[in-house]
Coordinates of C-alpha atoms in Angstrom, one line a residue:
X1 CA 87.0 -26.2 47.4
X2 CA 87.1 -22.7 49.0
X3 CA 89.9 -20.2 48.2
X4 CA 92.2 -18.7 49.0
X5 CA 94.2 -21.4 50.8
X6 CA 96.5 -20.1 53.5
X7 CA 99.8 -21.9 53.9
X8 CA 102.0 -21.3 56.9
X9 CA 105.6 -22.5 56.5
X10 CA 107.3 -23.9 59.5
X11 CA 104.3 -23.2 61.8
X12 CA 105.2 -26.1 64.1
X13 CA 108.7 -24.8 64.7
X14 CA 107.4 -21.6 66.2
X15 CA 105.0 -23.2 68.7
X16 CA 107.3 -22.9 71.7
X17 CA 107.8 -19.2 70.8
X18 CA 104.1 -18.6 70.5
X19 CA 103.5 -20.2 73.9
X20 CA 106.1 -18.0 75.5
X21 CA 104.6 -15.0 73.8
X22 CA 101.2 -15.7 75.4
X23 CA 102.9 -16.1 78.8
X24 CA 104.5 -12.6 78.3
X25 CA 101.1 -11.0 77.4
X26 CA 100.7 -7.5 78.8
X27 CA 96.9 -7.6 78.5
X28 CA 94.5 -10.5 78.9
X29 CA 91.0 -9.5 77.8
X30 CA 88.1 -11.1 79.7
X31 CA 85.5 -10.1 77.2
X32 CA 85.3 -10.0 73.4
X33 CA 83.7 -7.4 71.2
X34 CA 80.2 -8.2 69.9
X35 CA 80.7 -11.6 68.1
X36 CA 77.7 -11.1 65.7
X37 CA 79.7 -10.0 62.6
X38 CA 82.1 -13.0 63.1
X39 CA 79.2 -15.4 63.6
X40 CA 77.4 -14.1 60.6
X41 CA 80.5 -14.4 58.5
X42 CA 81.0 -18.0 59.7
X43 CA 77.4 -18.9 59.0
X44 CA 77.5 -17.3 55.5
X45 CA 80.6 -19.3 54.5
X46 CA 79.5 -22.5 56.1
X47 CA 76.2 -22.3 54.2
X48 CA 78.1 -21.6 50.9
X49 CA 80.4 -24.5 51.5
X50 CA 77.5 -26.9 52.2
X51 CA 75.7 -25.7 49.1
X52 CA 78.8 -26.1 47.0
X53 CA 79.4 -29.6 48.2
X54 CA 75.7 -30.5 47.6
X55 CA 75.9 -29.0 44.1
X56 CA 78.6 -31.5 43.3
X57 CA 76.4 -34.3 44.6
X58 CA 78.3 -34.9 47.8
X59 CA 76.9 -36.2 51.0
X60 CA 77.7 -33.5 53.6
X61 CA 78.7 -34.2 57.1
X62 CA 79.6 -31.2 59.3
X63 CA 82.2 -32.4 61.8
X64 CA 81.8 -29.9 64.6
X65 CA 85.0 -28.5 66.0
X66 CA 85.9 -29.9 69.5
X67 CA 87.9 -27.7 71.9
X68 CA 89.6 -28.1 75.2
X69 CA 87.6 -26.5 77.9
X70 CA 88.5 -27.3 81.5
X71 CA 89.9 -25.8 84.7
X72 CA 93.5 -25.3 83.8
X73 CA 96.5 -25.6 86.1
X74 CA 99.3 -23.0 85.6
X75 CA 101.4 -25.7 83.9
X76 CA 98.6 -26.4 81.5
X77 CA 98.0 -22.7 80.8
X78 CA 101.7 -22.5 79.9
X79 CA 101.1 -25.0 77.1
X80 CA 98.5 -22.8 75.3
X81 CA 99.2 -20.1 72.8
X82 CA 96.0 -19.4 70.9
X83 CA 93.7 -16.3 70.8
X84 CA 96.1 -13.4 70.5
X85 CA 94.8 -10.1 69.2
X86 CA 97.3 -10.3 66.4
X87 CA 99.3 -12.9 64.5
X88 CA 102.0 -14.6 66.7
X89 CA 103.7 -16.0 63.6
X90 CA 104.1 -12.5 62.1
X91 CA 105.3 -10.5 65.1
X92 CA 105.0 -9.9 68.8
X93 CA 101.5 -10.1 70.2
X94 CA 101.0 -8.5 73.6
X95 CA 97.2 -8.8 74.0
X96 CA 95.3 -12.1 74.3
X97 CA 91.8 -13.1 75.0
X98 CA 91.1 -15.1 78.2
X99 CA 90.5 -18.8 77.5
X100 CA 87.1 -18.6 79.2
X101 CA 86.0 -15.7 76.9
X102 CA 87.0 -17.7 73.8
X103 CA 85.2 -20.8 75.0
X104 CA 82.0 -18.8 75.0
X105 CA 82.7 -17.8 71.4
X106 CA 83.5 -21.4 70.4
X107 CA 80.1 -22.5 71.9
X108 CA 78.4 -19.8 69.8
X109 CA 80.1 -21.0 66.6
X110 CA 79.1 -24.6 67.4
X111 CA 75.5 -23.5 67.9
X112 CA 75.6 -21.8 64.5
X113 CA 77.0 -25.0 62.9
X114 CA 74.2 -27.1 64.4
X115 CA 71.6 -24.6 63.2
X116 CA 73.0 -24.5 59.7
X117 CA 73.1 -28.3 59.5
X118 CA 69.5 -28.5 60.8
X119 CA 68.2 -25.9 58.4
X120 CA 70.0 -27.3 55.4
X121 CA 69.2 -30.9 56.3
X122 CA 72.7 -32.2 56.6
X123 CA 74.4 -34.3 59.3
X124 CA 76.3 -32.6 62.1
X125 CA 78.7 -34.8 64.0
X126 CA 79.1 -33.8 67.6
X127 CA 82.8 -34.5 68.6
X128 CA 83.4 -32.4 71.7
X129 CA 82.0 -35.1 74.1
X130 CA 84.1 -37.8 72.4
X131 CA 87.5 -36.2 73.1
X132 CA 88.8 -36.4 76.7
X133 CA 89.6 -33.0 78.0
X134 CA 93.3 -33.6 78.6
X135 CA 96.7 -33.1 77.1
X136 CA 97.0 -36.6 75.9
X137 CA 94.4 -35.8 73.2
X138 CA 95.0 -32.0 72.8
X139 CA 98.2 -30.1 72.5
X140 CA 96.4 -26.8 72.7
X141 CA 92.8 -25.7 72.9
X142 CA 91.9 -26.6 69.3
X143 CA 94.6 -28.9 68.0
X144 CA 95.0 -32.6 68.7
X145 CA 97.8 -35.0 69.4
X146 CA 98.1 -38.1 67.3
X147 CA 95.9 -39.9 69.9
X148 CA 93.2 -37.2 69.6
X149 CA 93.4 -37.3 65.8
X150 CA 93.0 -41.0 65.7
X151 CA 89.9 -40.8 68.0
X152 CA 88.4 -38.1 65.9
X153 CA 89.3 -39.8 62.6
X154 CA 87.6 -43.0 63.7
X155 CA 84.4 -41.1 64.8
X156 CA 84.2 -39.4 61.4
X157 CA 84.8 -42.7 59.6
X158 CA 82.1 -44.4 61.6
X159 CA 79.7 -41.6 60.7
X160 CA 80.6 -41.8 57.0
X161 CA 80.3 -45.6 56.9
X162 CA 77.0 -45.7 58.8
X163 CA 75.5 -43.3 56.3
X164 CA 76.3 -45.5 53.3
X165 CA 73.6 -47.9 54.4
X166 CA 70.9 -45.3 54.1
X167 CA 69.6 -44.4 50.6
X168 CA 70.4 -40.8 49.7
X169 CA 67.6 -38.5 48.8
X170 CA 68.6 -35.6 46.6
X171 CA 67.0 -32.2 47.0
X172 CA 65.4 -32.5 43.6
X173 CA 63.7 -35.8 44.7
X174 CA 62.0 -34.3 47.7

């Protein structure tokens, strides 16, 4: 529904390289710049997407992004590759953001998603508490193993099916 669509060829084949790149990081930043512009950008586009879906007559359920947040062992840290200040699939990245700094940002994005859902009167499905914080369900901080995907898929399906029983009230009928 939203364009442009970004396609990354062979992304999975470079995962090991990306993990090693993070391990070689020369700089790990413990703080991020002011997140306000990023949060406003996210909110603007989330609102636009919700309104686009509603204009098509669709029931909207915002499935909130879960993330892995826990005390990490050195072995677990070695499995993670996200949050570089650059694009690890395009070239060498030497600066990364600390996991803890990014977790704060993820919480702020989640808060914005909840607020948008409340203000626009759509459902927001909380998923973070449903996914065990382990590497059986995550293969990095944001992406899930097949076991994690199945758990999330079932939760979303339950939400969708549960909503079918309730009559829908369109904005024009309010």
